[in-house]
Amino acid sequence: MPSRRTVLATGGLATLAAVVLAACGKSSDTQAASGPKKPTARVEFTPSLTDEAAPNPTTKVEVKAIDGVLNPDVKLLNPSGKAIPGTMSDDRTTFTVTEPLGYGTTYTWQGSATGYDRMSTPVEGKFTTLDPKTQLNVVVNIADGQEVGIAAPLILKFDGIVDNKEAVEKALTLTTEPPTEGAWAWLGEDNGSRVHWRSKEYMAPGTKIHMSAKLYGLDHGDGAYGAADVTSDYVVGRSQIVKADAGSHQIVVVRDGATLMTLPCSYGQGDVDRNVTRSGIHVVSEKHEDFYMSNPAAGYFNVHERWAVRISNNGEFIHANPETVGVQGASNVTNGCINLSLENAQQYFNTAIFGDPVEVTGTRIDLSEADGDIFDWTYDWPTWKSMSAIKGEPRTASAPATPKGAPTSVGAPN
């Protein structure tokens, strides 16, 4: 039989086991009562996922980890599941989206964060961006890399009405090298708003211009927002001015201060107002080797003209007209255009570029808003500056780009 010492030892082990079991049972009961341990890391979203207002797609979009770090799996997904580009901060506490979002689009956060307690917290949630009533597009009249004349205005033409003109104008940045004084002005509504930038004086040859319009996401007023940002980079070429004195029956083309050519011509005969070549600074806007013109008031339709350089949207061109060659240099007999011989018209045509000034003098009617299109230089500088929207409601021109009743043209033949 076992000794007394063995029995006592056995009894002692049983007692110890009971104590250990009792201790384990007490720990289990406490953990069950308190529940699973909660992660210490939290995440904060910009824009907040609880905001009722839909965020602008250009607003800052990011997620931050509080009391922890973000994991590499953090991303913002578009509806098709594509990740939007973004960057992680060096300390891995902030992920920032690096490109604008789309209008009226739902985006989803995905990923996780890890707290200093090594427990994971999900990065999840959705938001939907602003969905405008209307998106306004804009067309810039001067292309990147284009060479223009010294009087060229920069024109932004919107495909709808801009009610918040001040906000839009503040989003326009234009710089010149060398520095050149200029200003924006809002001209007449013509199936949409238009704003022009013009220099105070003719620009210096070689001037470089950069324009940036940060319009995407910008409230244009009445529920309309900008559809896209636009830019334009161009340069002023040589100085060329056409001196057009109607009484002289000729035009003098001045290149960089020296006479390049003197050409006999015929101006508008001036018997009725519609035949008067307007006095004032016109601007070359386009040119065509072959052009077809109609002027019902003058009784002609689809007349084929050669070497046509448009100088106003009221129907004024410098172009060839063999029928008036006999009086060119001696008499003014046209319906408002400046007529040249075929050879002289081609010679001038080859030198003309957009933005060249054509200074007409000696007629009884001045170029004005009523002549449409580019009449920017008809305003003195204080008046032009008053047409900016920055200091309040701008003084705007009332005439459309193309005047009612102006001669029509169908362009080059098919």
XYZ file of N, CA, C and O in Angstrom, residues 55-191:
548
model
N -20.424 66.910 -52.638
C -19.201 67.705 -52.771
C -18.896 68.074 -54.221
O -19.244 67.353 -55.154
N -18.230 69.211 -54.393
C -17.750 69.618 -55.700
C -16.652 68.646 -56.139
O -15.819 68.244 -55.313
N -16.614 68.240 -57.395
C -15.601 67.263 -57.828
C -14.171 67.773 -57.755
O -13.231 66.988 -57.886
N -13.979 69.081 -57.564
C -12.623 69.620 -57.466
C -12.178 69.797 -56.027
O -11.053 70.232 -55.786
N -13.037 69.460 -55.058
C -12.669 69.633 -53.663
C -11.572 68.653 -53.283
O -11.363 67.629 -53.940
N -10.850 68.938 -52.185
C -9.822 68.026 -51.709
C -10.466 66.735 -51.228
O -11.437 66.761 -50.474
N -9.929 65.600 -51.662
C -10.468 64.294 -51.282
C -9.343 63.504 -50.633
O -8.311 63.239 -51.266
N -9.530 63.110 -49.356
C -8.498 62.355 -48.666
C -9.078 61.583 -47.496
O -10.222 61.824 -47.065
N -8.287 60.653 -46.987
C -8.633 59.903 -45.788
C -7.422 59.936 -44.861
O -6.275 59.826 -45.314
N -7.683 60.109 -43.548
C -6.615 60.172 -42.550
C -6.804 59.088 -41.502
O -7.940 58.759 -41.138
N -5.671 58.553 -41.036
C -5.695 57.595 -39.927
C -5.360 58.321 -38.643
O -4.381 59.070 -38.573
N -6.181 58.114 -37.621
C -5.951 58.686 -36.298
C -5.543 57.549 -35.361
O -6.221 56.511 -35.304
N -4.441 57.735 -34.631
C -3.901 56.696 -33.729
C -3.575 55.425 -34.488
O -3.842 54.297 -34.027
N -3.001 55.587 -35.672
C -2.606 54.433 -36.459
C -2.075 54.867 -37.808
O -1.824 56.062 -38.043
N -1.910 53.935 -38.735
C -1.409 54.216 -40.072
C -2.319 53.549 -41.096
O -3.013 52.565 -40.784
N -2.291 54.094 -42.323
C -3.053 53.496 -43.406
C -2.243 52.376 -44.047
O -1.016 52.470 -44.161
N -2.929 51.372 -44.503
C -2.271 50.261 -45.175
C -2.203 50.515 -46.682
O -2.973 51.321 -47.223
N -1.298 49.832 -47.383
C -1.133 50.067 -48.824
C -2.366 49.748 -49.654
O -2.432 50.130 -50.823
N -3.345 49.053 -49.076
C -4.527 48.686 -49.852
C -5.573 49.789 -49.932
O -6.622 49.619 -50.549
N -5.299 50.957 -49.338
C -6.265 52.057 -49.348
C -6.385 52.641 -50.757
O -5.382 52.933 -51.416
N -7.618 52.825 -51.233
C -7.850 53.391 -52.567
C -9.267 53.932 -52.656
O -10.141 53.556 -51.861
N -9.472 54.831 -53.627
C -10.801 55.341 -53.941
C -11.172 54.804 -55.316
O -10.423 54.984 -56.283
N -12.320 54.154 -55.418
C -12.728 53.496 -56.650
C -13.866 54.238 -57.325
O -14.779 54.741 -56.658
N -13.825 54.318 -58.663
C -14.951 54.864 -59.417
C -15.994 53.765 -59.635
O -15.770 52.609 -59.253
N -17.138 54.071 -60.254
C -18.192 53.055 -60.398
C -17.763 51.803 -61.150
O -18.343 50.735 -60.959
N -16.745 51.913 -62.021
C -16.298 50.729 -62.756
C -15.220 49.951 -62.019
O -14.695 48.967 -62.539
N -14.885 50.403 -60.798
C -13.889 49.703 -60.002
C -12.463 50.139 -60.238
O -11.530 49.551 -59.675
N -12.260 51.187 -61.037
C -10.915 51.674 -61.291
C -10.475 52.605 -60.168
O -11.241 53.464 -59.711
N -9.234 52.425 -59.710
C -8.706 53.260 -58.633
C -8.349 54.647 -59.144
O -7.729 54.793 -60.204
N -8.757 55.680 -58.411
C -8.408 57.059 -58.738
C -6.994 57.331 -58.252
O -6.649 56.970 -57.124
N -6.127 57.932 -59.070
C -4.744 58.186 -58.640
C -4.691 58.994 -57.344
O -5.498 59.908 -57.124
N -3.726 58.659 -56.513
C -3.550 59.357 -55.249
C -2.171 59.108 -54.692
O -1.409 58.288 -55.220
N -1.821 59.815 -53.620
C -0.506 59.671 -52.996
C -0.661 59.426 -51.503
O -1.576 59.961 -50.855
N 0.246 58.639 -50.953
C 0.293 58.357 -49.521
C 1.361 59.237 -48.893
O 2.467 59.387 -49.436
N 1.051 59.826 -47.755
C 2.044 60.636 -47.052
C 3.173 59.746 -46.533
O 3.005 58.537 -46.354
N 4.324 60.361 -46.286
C 5.492 59.594 -45.841
C 5.234 58.856 -44.540
O 5.760 57.757 -44.328
N 4.431 59.456 -43.649
C 4.158 58.785 -42.369
C 2.964 57.841 -42.440
O 2.536 57.282 -41.435
N 2.404 57.678 -43.643
C 1.302 56.744 -43.913
C 0.038 57.062 -43.107
O -0.800 56.211 -42.886
N -0.119 58.326 -42.764
C -1.340 58.702 -42.047
C -2.387 59.335 -42.958
O -3.551 59.447 -42.570
N -1.999 59.735 -44.189
C -2.935 60.443 -45.066
C -2.790 59.936 -46.503
O -1.670 59.863 -47.033
N -3.927 59.620 -47.140
C -3.967 59.293 -48.566
C -4.795 60.375 -49.242
O -5.954 60.621 -48.873
N -4.211 61.036 -50.265
C -4.857 62.162 -50.934
C -5.037 61.866 -52.411
O -4.083 61.478 -53.099
N -6.265 62.049 -52.912
C -6.558 61.883 -54.342
C -5.911 63.038 -55.098
O -5.980 64.196 -54.672
N -5.281 62.736 -56.233
C -4.485 63.744 -56.934
C -5.078 64.223 -58.247
O -4.430 64.965 -58.985
N -6.302 63.839 -58.576
C -6.919 64.378 -59.785
C -8.394 64.655 -59.516
O -9.003 64.019 -58.645
N -8.978 65.644 -60.262
C -10.395 65.964 -60.036
C -11.286 64.767 -60.325
O -10.971 63.918 -61.156
N -12.400 64.734 -59.639
C -13.374 63.673 -59.851
C -14.384 64.104 -60.910
O -14.331 65.220 -61.419
N -15.312 63.230 -61.234
C -16.339 63.543 -62.210
C -17.582 64.096 -61.554
O -17.804 63.941 -60.348
N -18.419 64.746 -62.350
C -19.705 65.233 -61.859
C -20.666 64.059 -61.668
O -20.662 63.085 -62.432
N -21.532 64.163 -60.640
C -22.616 63.221 -60.445
C -22.181 61.766 -60.411
O -22.874 60.893 -60.927
N -21.053 61.483 -59.787
C -20.488 60.138 -59.768
C -20.325 59.640 -58.343
O -19.922 60.405 -57.458
N -20.610 58.363 -58.119
C -20.462 57.758 -56.800
C -19.100 57.083 -56.697
O -18.729 56.275 -57.556
N -18.359 57.415 -55.650
C -17.030 56.868 -55.407
C -17.041 56.070 -54.107
O -17.770 56.408 -53.163
N -16.207 55.032 -54.045
C -16.188 54.118 -52.904
C -14.783 54.023 -52.326
O -13.811 53.761 -53.057
N -14.678 54.241 -51.006
C -13.412 54.043 -50.302
C -13.237 52.562 -50.006
O -14.190 51.866 -49.650
N -11.988 52.099 -50.101
C -11.693 50.698 -49.838
C -10.300 50.594 -49.220
O -9.386 51.326 -49.597
N -10.134 49.660 -48.282
C -8.827 49.443 -47.677
C -8.924 49.300 -46.181
O -9.994 48.999 -45.621
N -7.800 49.528 -45.490
C -7.768 49.352 -44.038
C -6.681 50.210 -43.427
O -5.772 50.696 -44.106
N -6.796 50.381 -42.108
C -5.786 51.071 -41.312
C -5.413 50.174 -40.142
O -6.218 49.353 -39.688
N -4.197 50.322 -39.648
C -3.731 49.534 -38.506
C -3.377 50.470 -37.362
O -2.609 51.425 -37.549
N -3.947 50.185 -36.182
C -3.671 51.016 -35.017
C -2.358 50.653 -34.354
O -1.737 49.637 -34.676
N -1.952 51.482 -33.411
C -0.727 51.199 -32.678
C -0.874 49.968 -31.806
O 0.112 49.422 -31.296
N -2.114 49.530 -31.632
C -2.372 48.282 -30.905
C -2.324 47.073 -31.834
O -2.650 45.958 -31.437
N -1.954 47.318 -33.109
C -1.819 46.284 -34.135
C -3.156 45.679 -34.547
O -3.197 44.648 -35.210
N -4.228 46.359 -34.226
C -5.536 45.887 -34.661
C -5.978 46.675 -35.899
O -5.644 47.854 -36.057
N -6.733 46.017 -36.787
C -7.121 46.594 -38.072
C -8.478 47.289 -37.996
O -9.384 46.835 -37.295
N -8.579 48.406 -38.747
C -9.840 49.151 -38.880
C -10.153 49.303 -40.365
O -9.277 49.690 -41.148
N -11.357 49.038 -40.818
C -11.663 49.160 -42.254
C -11.740 50.619 -42.701
O -12.157 51.501 -41.956
N -11.306 50.861 -43.957
C -11.494 52.154 -44.624
C -12.584 51.914 -45.659
O -12.340 51.338 -46.722
N -13.790 52.356 -45.344
C -14.915 52.049 -46.219
C -15.955 53.159 -46.163
O -16.063 53.869 -45.163
N -16.695 53.303 -47.249
C -17.741 54.322 -47.319
C -17.894 54.829 -48.746
O -17.049 54.572 -49.605
N -18.982 55.552 -49.006
C -19.279 56.069 -50.334
C -19.710 57.522 -50.266
O -20.227 57.980 -49.239
N -19.518 58.241 -51.363
C -20.064 59.587 -51.516
C -20.316 59.835 -52.996
O -19.694 59.218 -53.863
N -21.224 60.749 -53.299
C -21.591 61.091 -54.679
C -21.345 62.570 -54.899
O -21.792 63.412 -54.104
N -20.672 62.915 -55.972
C -20.303 64.302 -56.256
C -21.474 65.096 -56.839
O -22.484 64.543 -57.280
N -21.293 66.391 -56.844
C -22.268 67.342 -57.382
C -22.662 66.995 -58.813
O -21.804 66.685 -59.644
N -23.948 67.082 -59.110
C -24.458 66.834 -60.454
C -25.118 68.114 -60.955
O -26.266 68.410 -60.632
N -24.389 68.937 -61.771
C -24.930 70.238 -62.185
C -26.165 70.109 -63.072
O -26.333 69.119 -63.788
N -26.974 71.153 -63.049
C -28.109 71.215 -63.967
C -27.620 71.345 -65.403
O -28.186 70.767 -66.330
N -26.542 72.112 -65.580
C -25.974 72.352 -66.911
C -24.456 72.418 -66.803
O -23.918 72.909 -65.812
N -23.774 71.927 -67.827
C -22.332 72.094 -67.939
C -22.036 72.982 -69.143
O -22.508 72.708 -70.248
N -21.279 74.057 -68.910
C -20.953 74.990 -69.991
C -19.557 74.692 -70.551
O -18.579 74.619 -69.809
N -19.504 74.532 -71.867
C -18.233 74.381 -72.568
C -17.790 75.740 -73.087
O -18.593 76.664 -73.232
N -16.513 75.849 -73.385
C -15.972 77.103 -73.898
C -15.012 76.795 -75.041
O -14.287 75.795 -75.012
N -15.041 77.646 -76.067
C -14.139 77.535 -77.208
C -13.199 78.735 -77.193
O -13.635 79.880 -77.032
N -11.909 78.470 -77.356
C -10.895 79.526 -77.400
C -10.538 79.788 -78.855
O -10.304 78.848 -79.627
N -10.486 81.047 -79.255
C -10.316 81.370 -80.673
C -8.883 81.231 -81.177
O -8.660 81.188 -82.386
N -7.902 81.171 -80.283
C -6.496 81.085 -80.696
C -5.931 79.740 -80.241
O -6.011 79.394 -79.059
N -5.372 79.000 -81.173
C -4.857 77.664 -80.875
C -3.456 77.730 -80.283
O -2.721 78.715 -80.460
N -3.086 76.669 -79.578
C -1.728 76.577 -79.048
C -0.715 76.685 -80.184
O -0.850 76.041 -81.225
N 0.301 77.507 -79.969
C 1.366 77.653 -80.949
C 1.058 78.580 -82.101
O 1.915 78.797 -82.960
N -0.148 79.147 -82.134
C -0.524 80.012 -83.254
C 0.221 81.340 -83.189
O 0.478 81.882 -82.111
N 0.558 81.869 -84.359
C 1.176 83.193 -84.459
C 0.097 84.181 -84.886
O -0.606 83.948 -85.866
N -0.024 85.273 -84.157
C -1.112 86.216 -84.394
C -0.569 87.610 -84.628
O 0.600 87.903 -84.366
N -1.466 88.479 -85.104
C -1.109 89.870 -85.334
C -1.121 90.677 -84.053
O -1.605 90.238 -82.994
N -0.647 91.901 -84.138
C -0.424 92.735 -82.959
C -1.716 93.245 -82.322
O -1.692 93.753 -81.198
N -2.864 93.125 -83.015
C -4.148 93.591 -82.473
C -5.064 92.433 -82.085
O -6.242 92.645 -81.791
N -4.529 91.204 -82.050
C -5.375 90.026 -81.838
C -5.977 90.003 -80.437
O -5.248 90.012 -79.449
N -7.313 89.922 -80.329
C -7.919 89.689 -79.023
C -8.024 88.188 -78.778
O -8.154 87.396 -79.711
N -7.947 87.795 -77.512
C -8.207 86.402 -77.141
C -9.675 86.309 -76.751
O -10.152 87.087 -75.919
N -10.403 85.355 -77.346
C -11.852 85.278 -77.151
C -12.215 83.919 -76.567
O -11.830 82.880 -77.106
N -12.961 83.939 -75.467
C -13.533 82.727 -74.889
C -15.031 82.775 -75.132
O -15.725 83.669 -74.645
N -15.537 81.817 -75.909
C -16.947 81.765 -76.274
C -17.604 80.576 -75.581
O -17.225 79.430 -75.783
N -18.592 80.864 -74.718
C -19.301 79.845 -73.964
C -20.530 79.379 -74.746
O -21.131 80.155 -75.499
N -20.921 78.122 -74.526
C -22.103 77.614 -75.231
C -23.382 77.799 -74.427
O -24.388 77.146 -74.680
N -23.345 78.705 -73.477
C -24.518 79.063 -72.684
C -24.251 80.380 -71.972
O -23.166 80.959 -72.073
N -25.253 80.855 -71.260
C -25.137 82.147 -70.575
C -24.401 81.983 -69.260
O -24.731 81.108 -68.438
N -23.400 82.821 -69.035
C -22.681 82.885 -67.768
C -23.320 83.976 -66.917
O -23.213 85.160 -67.241
N -24.004 83.566 -65.855
C -24.597 84.557 -64.955
C -23.580 85.074 -63.943
O -23.578 86.256 -63.598
N -22.716 84.199 -63.469
C -21.727 84.590 -62.459
C -20.433 85.001 -63.157
O -19.398 84.345 -63.059
N -20.509 86.111 -63.884
C -19.378 86.558 -64.694
C -18.159 86.921 -63.841
O -17.016 86.689 -64.250
N -18.379 87.482 -62.677
C -17.246 87.870 -61.838
C -16.438 86.650 -61.415
O -15.200 86.647 -61.495
N -17.116 85.591 -60.979
C -16.405 84.374 -60.558
C -15.643 83.764 -61.723
O -14.501 83.314 -61.573
N -16.265 83.749 -62.900
C -15.601 83.182 -64.075
C -14.386 84.014 -64.456
O -13.308 83.477 -64.736
N -14.540 85.329 -64.456
C -13.407 86.179 -64.839
C -12.246 86.024 -63.857
O -11.071 86.052 -64.259
N -12.551 85.852 -62.572
C -11.490 85.654 -61.575
C -10.751 84.341 -61.784
O -9.628 84.171 -61.299
N -11.378 83.410 -62.496
C -10.735 82.118 -62.771
C -9.855 82.172 -64.018
O -9.228 81.171 -64.373
N -9.810 83.330 -64.687
C -9.016 83.489 -65.901
C -7.679 84.148 -65.566
O -7.645 85.209 -64.947
N -6.607 83.512 -65.966
C -5.271 84.065 -65.743
C -4.576 84.218 -67.085
O -4.512 83.259 -67.869
N -4.079 85.413 -67.361
C -3.356 85.662 -68.607
C -2.061 86.389 -68.285
O -2.064 87.417 -67.611
N -0.951 85.815 -68.752
C 0.358 86.428 -68.543
C 1.032 86.639 -69.892
O 0.805 85.890 -70.842
N 1.849 87.680 -69.968
C 2.572 87.993 -71.200
C 4.044 88.194 -70.900
O 4.429 88.602 -69.810
N 4.842 87.879 -71.897
C 6.286 88.107 -71.811
C 6.738 88.774 -73.101
O 6.702 88.145 -74.159
N 7.137 90.061 -73.080
C 7.268 90.925 -71.910
C 5.904 91.351 -71.354
O 4.881 91.177 -72.029
N 5.884 91.901 -70.116
C 4.617 92.335 -69.515
C 3.893 93.334 -70.408
O 4.504 94.255 -70.964
N 2.585 93.103 -70.572
C 1.761 93.929 -71.461
C 0.459 94.255 -70.749
O -0.208 93.350 -70.239
N 0.096 95.518 -70.703
C -1.154 95.890 -70.043
C -2.342 95.453 -70.901
O -2.388 95.707 -72.105
N -3.296 94.798 -70.261
C -4.489 94.346 -70.962
C -5.608 94.097 -69.968
O -5.406 94.169 -68.758
N -6.800 93.785 -70.478
C -7.944 93.573 -69.594
C -8.983 92.711 -70.296
O -9.065 92.671 -71.533
N -9.800 92.039 -69.473
C -10.936 91.262 -69.964
C -12.165 92.151 -70.062
O -12.347 93.062 -69.245
N -13.014 91.871 -71.043
C -14.283 92.591 -71.195
C -15.333 91.608 -71.703
O -15.040 90.742 -72.534
N -16.562 91.749 -71.188
C -17.676 90.890 -71.609
C -18.436 91.592 -72.725
O -18.900 92.729 -72.562
N -18.565 90.903 -73.858
C -19.267 91.472 -75.003
C -20.645 90.839 -75.126
O -21.058 90.040 -74.298
N -21.377 91.216 -76.165
C -22.783 90.840 -76.264
C -23.027 89.346 -76.264
O -22.231 88.573 -76.796
N -24.142 88.932 -75.641
C -24.529 87.530 -75.639
C -24.909 87.125 -77.061
O -25.651 87.808 -77.746
N -24.365 85.984 -77.494
C -24.621 85.510 -78.852
C -24.744 83.992 -78.797
O -23.784 83.278 -79.051
N -25.943 83.515 -78.436
C -26.136 82.089 -78.171
C -25.147 81.611 -77.106
O -24.621 80.501 -77.173
